[in-house]
PDB file of C-alpha atoms in Angstrom:
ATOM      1  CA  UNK A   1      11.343 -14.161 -10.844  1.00 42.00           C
ATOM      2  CA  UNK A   2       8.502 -12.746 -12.505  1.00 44.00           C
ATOM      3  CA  UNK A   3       8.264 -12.049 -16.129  1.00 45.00           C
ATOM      4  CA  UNK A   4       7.385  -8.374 -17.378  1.00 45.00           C
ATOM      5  CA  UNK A   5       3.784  -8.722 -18.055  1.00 41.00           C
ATOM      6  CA  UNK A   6       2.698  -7.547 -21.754  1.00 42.00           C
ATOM      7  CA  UNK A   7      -0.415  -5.237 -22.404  1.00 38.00           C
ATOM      8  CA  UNK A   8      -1.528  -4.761 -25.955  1.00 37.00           C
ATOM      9  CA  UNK A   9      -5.671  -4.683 -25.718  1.00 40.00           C
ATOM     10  CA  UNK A  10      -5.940  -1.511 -27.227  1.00 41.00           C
ATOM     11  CA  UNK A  11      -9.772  -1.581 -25.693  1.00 43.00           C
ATOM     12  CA  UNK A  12      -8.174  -1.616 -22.132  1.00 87.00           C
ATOM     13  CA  UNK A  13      -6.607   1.604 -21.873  1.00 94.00           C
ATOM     14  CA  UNK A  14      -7.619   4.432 -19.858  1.00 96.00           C
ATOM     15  CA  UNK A  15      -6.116   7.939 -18.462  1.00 96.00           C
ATOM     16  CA  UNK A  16      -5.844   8.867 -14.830  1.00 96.00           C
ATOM     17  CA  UNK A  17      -9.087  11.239 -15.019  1.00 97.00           C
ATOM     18  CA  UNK A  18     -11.320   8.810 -17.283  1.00 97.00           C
ATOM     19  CA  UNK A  19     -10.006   6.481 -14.056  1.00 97.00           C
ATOM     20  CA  UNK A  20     -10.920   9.230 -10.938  1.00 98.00           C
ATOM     21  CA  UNK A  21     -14.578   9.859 -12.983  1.00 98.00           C
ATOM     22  CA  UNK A  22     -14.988   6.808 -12.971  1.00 97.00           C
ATOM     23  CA  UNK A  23     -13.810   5.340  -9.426  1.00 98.00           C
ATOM     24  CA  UNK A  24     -15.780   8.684  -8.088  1.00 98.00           C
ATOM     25  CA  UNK A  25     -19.439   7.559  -9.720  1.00 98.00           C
ATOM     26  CA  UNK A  26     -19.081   3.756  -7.635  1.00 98.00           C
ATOM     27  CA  UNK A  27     -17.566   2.008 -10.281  1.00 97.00           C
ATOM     28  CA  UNK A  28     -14.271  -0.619  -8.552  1.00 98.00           C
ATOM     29  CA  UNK A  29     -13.263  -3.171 -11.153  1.00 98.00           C
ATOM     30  CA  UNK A  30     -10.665  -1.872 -13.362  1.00 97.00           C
ATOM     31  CA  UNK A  31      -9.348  -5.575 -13.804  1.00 96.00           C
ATOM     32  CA  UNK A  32      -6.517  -5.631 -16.620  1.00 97.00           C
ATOM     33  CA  UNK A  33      -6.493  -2.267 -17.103  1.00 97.00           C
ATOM     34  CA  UNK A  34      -3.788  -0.624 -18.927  1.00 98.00           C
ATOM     35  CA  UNK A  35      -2.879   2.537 -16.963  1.00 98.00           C
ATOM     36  CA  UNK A  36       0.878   2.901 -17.778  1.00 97.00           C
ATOM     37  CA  UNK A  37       2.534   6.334 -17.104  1.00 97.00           C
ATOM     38  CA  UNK A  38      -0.778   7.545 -15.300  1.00 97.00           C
ATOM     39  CA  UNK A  39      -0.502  10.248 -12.667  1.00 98.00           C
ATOM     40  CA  UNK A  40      -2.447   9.554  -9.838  1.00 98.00           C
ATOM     41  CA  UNK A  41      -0.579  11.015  -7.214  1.00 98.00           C
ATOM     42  CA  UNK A  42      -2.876  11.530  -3.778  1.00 98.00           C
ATOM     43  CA  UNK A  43      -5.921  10.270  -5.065  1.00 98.00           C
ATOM     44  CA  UNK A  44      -8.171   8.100  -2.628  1.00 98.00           C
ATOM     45  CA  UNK A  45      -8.934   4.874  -4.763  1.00 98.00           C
ATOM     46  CA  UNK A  46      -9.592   1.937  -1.305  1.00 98.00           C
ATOM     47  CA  UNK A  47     -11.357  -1.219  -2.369  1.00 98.00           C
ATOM     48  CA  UNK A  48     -10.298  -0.775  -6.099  1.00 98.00           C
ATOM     49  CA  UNK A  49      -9.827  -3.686  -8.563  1.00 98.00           C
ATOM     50  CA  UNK A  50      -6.246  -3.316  -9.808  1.00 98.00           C
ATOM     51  CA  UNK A  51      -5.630  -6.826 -10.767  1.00 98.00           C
ATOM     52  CA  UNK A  52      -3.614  -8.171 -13.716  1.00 98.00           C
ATOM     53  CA  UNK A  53      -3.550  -4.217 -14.512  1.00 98.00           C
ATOM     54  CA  UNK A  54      -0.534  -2.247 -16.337  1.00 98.00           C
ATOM     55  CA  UNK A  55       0.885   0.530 -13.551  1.00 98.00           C
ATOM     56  CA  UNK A  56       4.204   0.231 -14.796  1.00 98.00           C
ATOM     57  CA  UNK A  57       5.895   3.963 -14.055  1.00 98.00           C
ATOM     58  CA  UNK A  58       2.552   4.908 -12.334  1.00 98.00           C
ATOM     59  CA  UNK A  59       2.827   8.003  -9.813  1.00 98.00           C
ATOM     60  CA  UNK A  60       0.540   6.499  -7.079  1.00 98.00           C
ATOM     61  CA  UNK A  61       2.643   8.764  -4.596  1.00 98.00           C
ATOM     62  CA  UNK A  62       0.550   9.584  -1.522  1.00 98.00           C
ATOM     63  CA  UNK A  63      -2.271   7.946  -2.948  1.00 98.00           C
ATOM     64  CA  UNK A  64      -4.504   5.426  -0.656  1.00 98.00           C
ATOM     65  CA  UNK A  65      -4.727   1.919  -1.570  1.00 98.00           C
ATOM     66  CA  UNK A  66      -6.085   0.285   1.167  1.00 98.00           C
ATOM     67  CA  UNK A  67      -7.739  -3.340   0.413  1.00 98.00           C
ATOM     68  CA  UNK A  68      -6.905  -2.326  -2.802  1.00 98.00           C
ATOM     69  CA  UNK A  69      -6.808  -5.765  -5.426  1.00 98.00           C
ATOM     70  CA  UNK A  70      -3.482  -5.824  -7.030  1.00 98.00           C
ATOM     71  CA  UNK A  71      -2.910  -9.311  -7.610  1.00 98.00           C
ATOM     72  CA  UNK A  72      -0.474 -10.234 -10.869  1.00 98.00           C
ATOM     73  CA  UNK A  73      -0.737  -6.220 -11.401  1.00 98.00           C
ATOM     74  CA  UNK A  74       2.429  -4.955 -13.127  1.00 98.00           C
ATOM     75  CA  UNK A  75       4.334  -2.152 -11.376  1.00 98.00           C
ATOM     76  CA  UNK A  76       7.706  -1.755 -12.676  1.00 98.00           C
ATOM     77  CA  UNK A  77       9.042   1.225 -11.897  1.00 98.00           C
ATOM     78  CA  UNK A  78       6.197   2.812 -10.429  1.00 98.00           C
ATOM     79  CA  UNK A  79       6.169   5.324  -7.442  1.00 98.00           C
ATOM     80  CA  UNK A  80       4.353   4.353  -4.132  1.00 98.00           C
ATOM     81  CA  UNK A  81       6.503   7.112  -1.920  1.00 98.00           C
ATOM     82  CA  UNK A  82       4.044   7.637   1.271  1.00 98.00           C
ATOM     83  CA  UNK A  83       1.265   5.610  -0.719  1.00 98.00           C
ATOM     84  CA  UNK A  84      -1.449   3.766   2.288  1.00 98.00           C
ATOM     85  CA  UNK A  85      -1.082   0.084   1.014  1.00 98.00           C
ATOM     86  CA  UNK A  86      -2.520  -1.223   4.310  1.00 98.00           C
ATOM     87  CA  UNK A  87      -4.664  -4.479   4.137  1.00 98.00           C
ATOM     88  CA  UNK A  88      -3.720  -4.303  -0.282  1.00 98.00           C
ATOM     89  CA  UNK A  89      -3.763  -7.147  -1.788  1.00 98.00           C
ATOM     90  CA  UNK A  90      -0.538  -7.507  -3.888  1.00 98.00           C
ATOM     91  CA  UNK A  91      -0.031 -11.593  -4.516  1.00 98.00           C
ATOM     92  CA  UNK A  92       2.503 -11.836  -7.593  1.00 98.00           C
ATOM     93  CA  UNK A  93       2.779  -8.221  -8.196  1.00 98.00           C
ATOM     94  CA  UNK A  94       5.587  -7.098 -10.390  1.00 98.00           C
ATOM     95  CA  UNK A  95       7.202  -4.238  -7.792  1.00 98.00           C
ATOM     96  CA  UNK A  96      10.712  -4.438  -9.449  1.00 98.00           C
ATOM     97  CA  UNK A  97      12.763  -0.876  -9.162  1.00 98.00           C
ATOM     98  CA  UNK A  98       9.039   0.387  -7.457  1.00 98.00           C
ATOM     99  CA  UNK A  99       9.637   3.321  -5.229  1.00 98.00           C
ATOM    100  CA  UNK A 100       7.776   2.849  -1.758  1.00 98.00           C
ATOM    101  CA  UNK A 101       9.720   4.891   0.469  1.00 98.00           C
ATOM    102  CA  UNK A 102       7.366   5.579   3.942  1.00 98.00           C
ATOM    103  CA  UNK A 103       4.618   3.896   2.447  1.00 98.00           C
ATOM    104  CA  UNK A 104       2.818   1.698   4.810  1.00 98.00           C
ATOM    105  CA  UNK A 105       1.901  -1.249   3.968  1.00 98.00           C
ATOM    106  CA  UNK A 106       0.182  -2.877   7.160  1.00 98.00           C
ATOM    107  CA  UNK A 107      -1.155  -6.746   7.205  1.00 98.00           C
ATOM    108  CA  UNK A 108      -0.542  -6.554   3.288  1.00 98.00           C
ATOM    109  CA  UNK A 109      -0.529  -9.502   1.036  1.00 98.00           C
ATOM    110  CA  UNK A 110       2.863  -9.765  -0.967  1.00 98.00           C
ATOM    111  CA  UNK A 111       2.951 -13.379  -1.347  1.00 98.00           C
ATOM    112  CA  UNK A 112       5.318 -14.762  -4.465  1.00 98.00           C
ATOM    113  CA  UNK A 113       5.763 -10.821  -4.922  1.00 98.00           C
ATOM    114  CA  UNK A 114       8.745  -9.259  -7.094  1.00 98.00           C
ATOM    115  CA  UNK A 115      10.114  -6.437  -5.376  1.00 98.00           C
ATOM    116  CA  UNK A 116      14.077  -6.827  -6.470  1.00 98.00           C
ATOM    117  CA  UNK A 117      15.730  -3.606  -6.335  1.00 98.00           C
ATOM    118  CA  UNK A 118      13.157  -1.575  -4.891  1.00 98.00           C
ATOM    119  CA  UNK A 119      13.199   1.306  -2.408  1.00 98.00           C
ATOM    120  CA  UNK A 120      11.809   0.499   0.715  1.00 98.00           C
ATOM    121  CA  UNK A 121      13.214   2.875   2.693  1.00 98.00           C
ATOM    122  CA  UNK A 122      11.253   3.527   6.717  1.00 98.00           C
ATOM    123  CA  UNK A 123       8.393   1.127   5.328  1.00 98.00           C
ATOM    124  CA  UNK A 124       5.481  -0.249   7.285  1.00 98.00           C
ATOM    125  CA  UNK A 125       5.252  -4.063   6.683  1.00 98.00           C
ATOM    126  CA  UNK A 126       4.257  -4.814   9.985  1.00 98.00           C
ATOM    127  CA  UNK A 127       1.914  -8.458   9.485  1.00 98.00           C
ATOM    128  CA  UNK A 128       2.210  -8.478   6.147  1.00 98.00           C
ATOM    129  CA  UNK A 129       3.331 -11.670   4.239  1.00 98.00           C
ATOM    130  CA  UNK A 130       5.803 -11.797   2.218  1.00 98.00           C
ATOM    131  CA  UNK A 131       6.219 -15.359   1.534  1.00 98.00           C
ATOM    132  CA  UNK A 132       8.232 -16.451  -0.821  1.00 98.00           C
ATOM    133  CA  UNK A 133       8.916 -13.120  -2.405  1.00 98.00           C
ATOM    134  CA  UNK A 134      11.865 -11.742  -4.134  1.00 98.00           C
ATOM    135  CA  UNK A 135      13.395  -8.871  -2.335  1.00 98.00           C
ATOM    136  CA  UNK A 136      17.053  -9.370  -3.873  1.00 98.00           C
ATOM    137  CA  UNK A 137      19.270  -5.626  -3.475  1.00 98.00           C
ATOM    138  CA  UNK A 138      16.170  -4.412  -1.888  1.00 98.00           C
ATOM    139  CA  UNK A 139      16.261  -1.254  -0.181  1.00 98.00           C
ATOM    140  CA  UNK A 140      14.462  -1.833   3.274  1.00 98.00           C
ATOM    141  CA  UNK A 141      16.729   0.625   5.459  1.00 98.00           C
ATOM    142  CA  UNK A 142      14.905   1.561   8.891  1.00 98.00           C
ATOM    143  CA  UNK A 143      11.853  -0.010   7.238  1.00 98.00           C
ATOM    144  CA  UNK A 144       9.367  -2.513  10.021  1.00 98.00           C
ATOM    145  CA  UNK A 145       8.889  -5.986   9.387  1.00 98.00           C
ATOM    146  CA  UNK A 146       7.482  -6.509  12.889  1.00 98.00           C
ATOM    147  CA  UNK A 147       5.888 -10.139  12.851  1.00 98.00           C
ATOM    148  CA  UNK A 148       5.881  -9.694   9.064  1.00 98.00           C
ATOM    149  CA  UNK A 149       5.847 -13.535   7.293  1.00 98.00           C
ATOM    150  CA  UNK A 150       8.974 -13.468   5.096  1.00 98.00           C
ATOM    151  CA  UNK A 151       8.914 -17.743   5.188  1.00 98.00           C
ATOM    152  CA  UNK A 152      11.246 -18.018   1.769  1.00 98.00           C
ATOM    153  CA  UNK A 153      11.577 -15.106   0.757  1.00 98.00           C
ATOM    154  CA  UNK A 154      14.351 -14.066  -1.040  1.00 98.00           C
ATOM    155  CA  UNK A 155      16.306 -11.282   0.658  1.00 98.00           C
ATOM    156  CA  UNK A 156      20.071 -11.432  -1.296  1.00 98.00           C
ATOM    157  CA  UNK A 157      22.004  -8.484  -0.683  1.00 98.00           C
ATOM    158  CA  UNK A 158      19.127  -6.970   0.975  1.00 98.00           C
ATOM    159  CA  UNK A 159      19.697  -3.455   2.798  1.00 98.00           C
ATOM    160  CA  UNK A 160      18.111  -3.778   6.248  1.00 98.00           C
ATOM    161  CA  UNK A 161      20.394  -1.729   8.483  1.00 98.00           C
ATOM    162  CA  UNK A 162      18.388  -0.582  11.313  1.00 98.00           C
ATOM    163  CA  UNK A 163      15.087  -2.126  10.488  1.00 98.00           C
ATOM    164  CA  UNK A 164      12.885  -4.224  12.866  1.00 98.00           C
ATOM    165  CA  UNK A 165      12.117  -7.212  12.743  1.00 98.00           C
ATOM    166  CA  UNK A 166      10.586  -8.193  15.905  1.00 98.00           C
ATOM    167  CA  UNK A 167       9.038 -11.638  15.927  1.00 98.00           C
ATOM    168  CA  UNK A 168       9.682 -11.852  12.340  1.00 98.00           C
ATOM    169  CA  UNK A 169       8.859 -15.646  10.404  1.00 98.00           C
ATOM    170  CA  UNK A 170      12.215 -16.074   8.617  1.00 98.00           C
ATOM    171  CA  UNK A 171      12.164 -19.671   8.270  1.00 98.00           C
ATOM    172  CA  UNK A 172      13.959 -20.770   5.004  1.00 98.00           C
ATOM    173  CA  UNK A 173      14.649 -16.963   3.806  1.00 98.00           C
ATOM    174  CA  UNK A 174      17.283 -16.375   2.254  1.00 98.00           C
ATOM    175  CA  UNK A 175      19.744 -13.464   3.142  1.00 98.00           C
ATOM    176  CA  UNK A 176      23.183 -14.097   1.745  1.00 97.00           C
ATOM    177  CA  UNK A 177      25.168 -10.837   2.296  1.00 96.00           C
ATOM    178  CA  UNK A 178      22.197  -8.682   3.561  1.00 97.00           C
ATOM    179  CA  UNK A 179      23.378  -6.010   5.199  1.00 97.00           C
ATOM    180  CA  UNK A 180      21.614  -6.340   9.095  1.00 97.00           C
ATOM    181  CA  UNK A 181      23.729  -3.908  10.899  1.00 96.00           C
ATOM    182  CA  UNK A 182      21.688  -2.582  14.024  1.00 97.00           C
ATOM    183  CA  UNK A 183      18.812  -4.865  12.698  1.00 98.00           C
ATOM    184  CA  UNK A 184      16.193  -5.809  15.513  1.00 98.00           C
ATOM    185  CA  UNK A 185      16.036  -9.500  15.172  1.00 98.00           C
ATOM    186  CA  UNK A 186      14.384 -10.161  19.123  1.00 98.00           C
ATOM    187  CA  UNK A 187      12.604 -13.250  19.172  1.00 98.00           C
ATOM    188  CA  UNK A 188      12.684 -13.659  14.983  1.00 98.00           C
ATOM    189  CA  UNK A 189      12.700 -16.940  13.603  1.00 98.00           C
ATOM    190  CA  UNK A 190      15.426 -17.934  11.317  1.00 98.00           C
ATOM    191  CA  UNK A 191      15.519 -21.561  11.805  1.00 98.00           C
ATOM    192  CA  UNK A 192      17.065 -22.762   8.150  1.00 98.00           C
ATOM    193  CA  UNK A 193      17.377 -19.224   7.295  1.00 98.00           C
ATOM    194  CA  UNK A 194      20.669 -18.875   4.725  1.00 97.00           C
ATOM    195  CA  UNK A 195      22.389 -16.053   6.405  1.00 96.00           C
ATOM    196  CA  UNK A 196      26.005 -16.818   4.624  1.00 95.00           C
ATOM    197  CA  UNK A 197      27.773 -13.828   4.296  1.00 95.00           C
ATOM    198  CA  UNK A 198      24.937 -11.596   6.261  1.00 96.00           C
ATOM    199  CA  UNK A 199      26.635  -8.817   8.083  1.00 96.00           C
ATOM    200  CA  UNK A 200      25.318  -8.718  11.352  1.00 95.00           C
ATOM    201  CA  UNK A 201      27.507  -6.409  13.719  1.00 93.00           C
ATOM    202  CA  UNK A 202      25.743  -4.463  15.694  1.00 94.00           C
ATOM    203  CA  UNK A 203      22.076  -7.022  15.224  1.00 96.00           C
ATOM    204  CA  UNK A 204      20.197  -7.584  18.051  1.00 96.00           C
ATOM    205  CA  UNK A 205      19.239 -11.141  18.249  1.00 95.00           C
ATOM    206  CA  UNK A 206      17.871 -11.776  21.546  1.00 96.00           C
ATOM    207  CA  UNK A 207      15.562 -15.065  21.652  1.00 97.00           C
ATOM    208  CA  UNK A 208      15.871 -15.513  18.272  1.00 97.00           C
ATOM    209  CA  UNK A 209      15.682 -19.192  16.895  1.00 97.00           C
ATOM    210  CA  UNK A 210      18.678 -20.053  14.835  1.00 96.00           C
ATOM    211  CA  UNK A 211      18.175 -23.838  14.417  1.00 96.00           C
ATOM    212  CA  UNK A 212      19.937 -25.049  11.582  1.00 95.00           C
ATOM    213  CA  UNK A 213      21.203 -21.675   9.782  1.00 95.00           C
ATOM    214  CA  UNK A 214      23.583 -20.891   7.682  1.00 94.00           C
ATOM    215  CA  UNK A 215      25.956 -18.321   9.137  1.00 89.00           C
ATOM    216  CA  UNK A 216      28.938 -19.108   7.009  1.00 86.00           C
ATOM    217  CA  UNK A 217      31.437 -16.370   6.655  1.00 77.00           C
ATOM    218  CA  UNK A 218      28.804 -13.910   7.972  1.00 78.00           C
ATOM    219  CA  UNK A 219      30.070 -10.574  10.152  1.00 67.00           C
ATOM    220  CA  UNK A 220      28.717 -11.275  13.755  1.00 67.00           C
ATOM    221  CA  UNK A 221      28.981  -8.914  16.686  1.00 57.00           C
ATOM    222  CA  UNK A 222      25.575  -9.284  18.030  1.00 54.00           C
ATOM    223  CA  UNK A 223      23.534  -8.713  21.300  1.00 56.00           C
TER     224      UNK A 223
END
């Protein structure tokens, strides 16, 4: 689990409209900075260099990210509802308690990613990877993980009732007790996927490889 990043260079902080000035005259790289608290709610900031920067409590809410460089950026508590994440680059970001309701975050990069606790709710993860990322008590109700790569990821007493996960790369994830009730596992693989105590009723797991999981003391009523 990643550690709360600290930001003390006083030379490295900068308001939201110092930021939009800035982002609208060309300028990208805003590597490290410390934006914590900022309100940037709608604004259009693709291609921007985020990474290693403070957003923790950030309103990015409707705000476009796309190919955005997040990397190691630190986003406790910060709100992403209905943000455009698509193609963002978010390797070892700090997402814990983030709000990303209905963002989308297509083909995204969320490798080694923190995202315990957060609200996922109807998200768009379709492609993205997700590889050994935590995601434990994450909120990913009705979200779509269609042919998302979630190879060891950490999913513990994930929420995913409802949400789709088509073709899905589950090998070695974790999901003790997640909650998978109408999930759309078809043709996912979970082959040495920990699924003890999963509850599954209602899951539809048609062609989906199971090789060597652990269904221990999970809830099954599956298609």
């Amino acid at each position: 689990m990643l550690n709360e990043i600290p930001y003390t260079l006083e030379g490295n902080n900068m308001n939201s409209d110092e930021l939009l000035k800035r982002y609208a005259a060309g300028e990208r790289n805003f590597h490290e900075t410390n934006l914590k608290e900022a309100s940037l709610s709608e604004a259009f900031l693709s291609h921007i260099n985020l990474a290693c920067a403070n957003l923790k409590e950030v309103n990015l809410a409707l705000a476009d990210l796309s190919w955005a460089n997040l990397i190691g950026a630190n986003l406790r508590n910060a709100c992403l509802v209905m943000s455009q994440l698509n193609w963002a680059n978010l390797t070892e970001a700090d997402l814990t308690f983030a709000r990303l309701t209905g963002a989308d975050l297509i083909e995204a990069n969320l490798e080694n990613a923190c995202l315990n606790d957060s609200k996922m709710l109807g998200v768009n993860l379709s492609g993205a990877s997700l590889e050994e990322a935590n995601l434990i008590e994450a909120n990913l109700i009705d979200a779509c993980l269609d042919a998302t790569n979630l190879r060891k990821a950490n999913l513990s007493e994930a929420k995913l009732r409802g949400a789709s996960l088509k073709e899905a790369d589950l090998r070695g994830a974790c999901l003790c007790q997640a909650n998978l009730h109408g999930a759309d596992l078809r043709g996912a693989d979970l082959r040495d996927a920990n699924l003890s105590g999963a509850f599954l009723w209602g899951a539809n797991l048609e062609g989906a490889k199971l090789d060597r999981a652990n269904l221990i003391d999970s809830i099954k009523f599956c298609f």
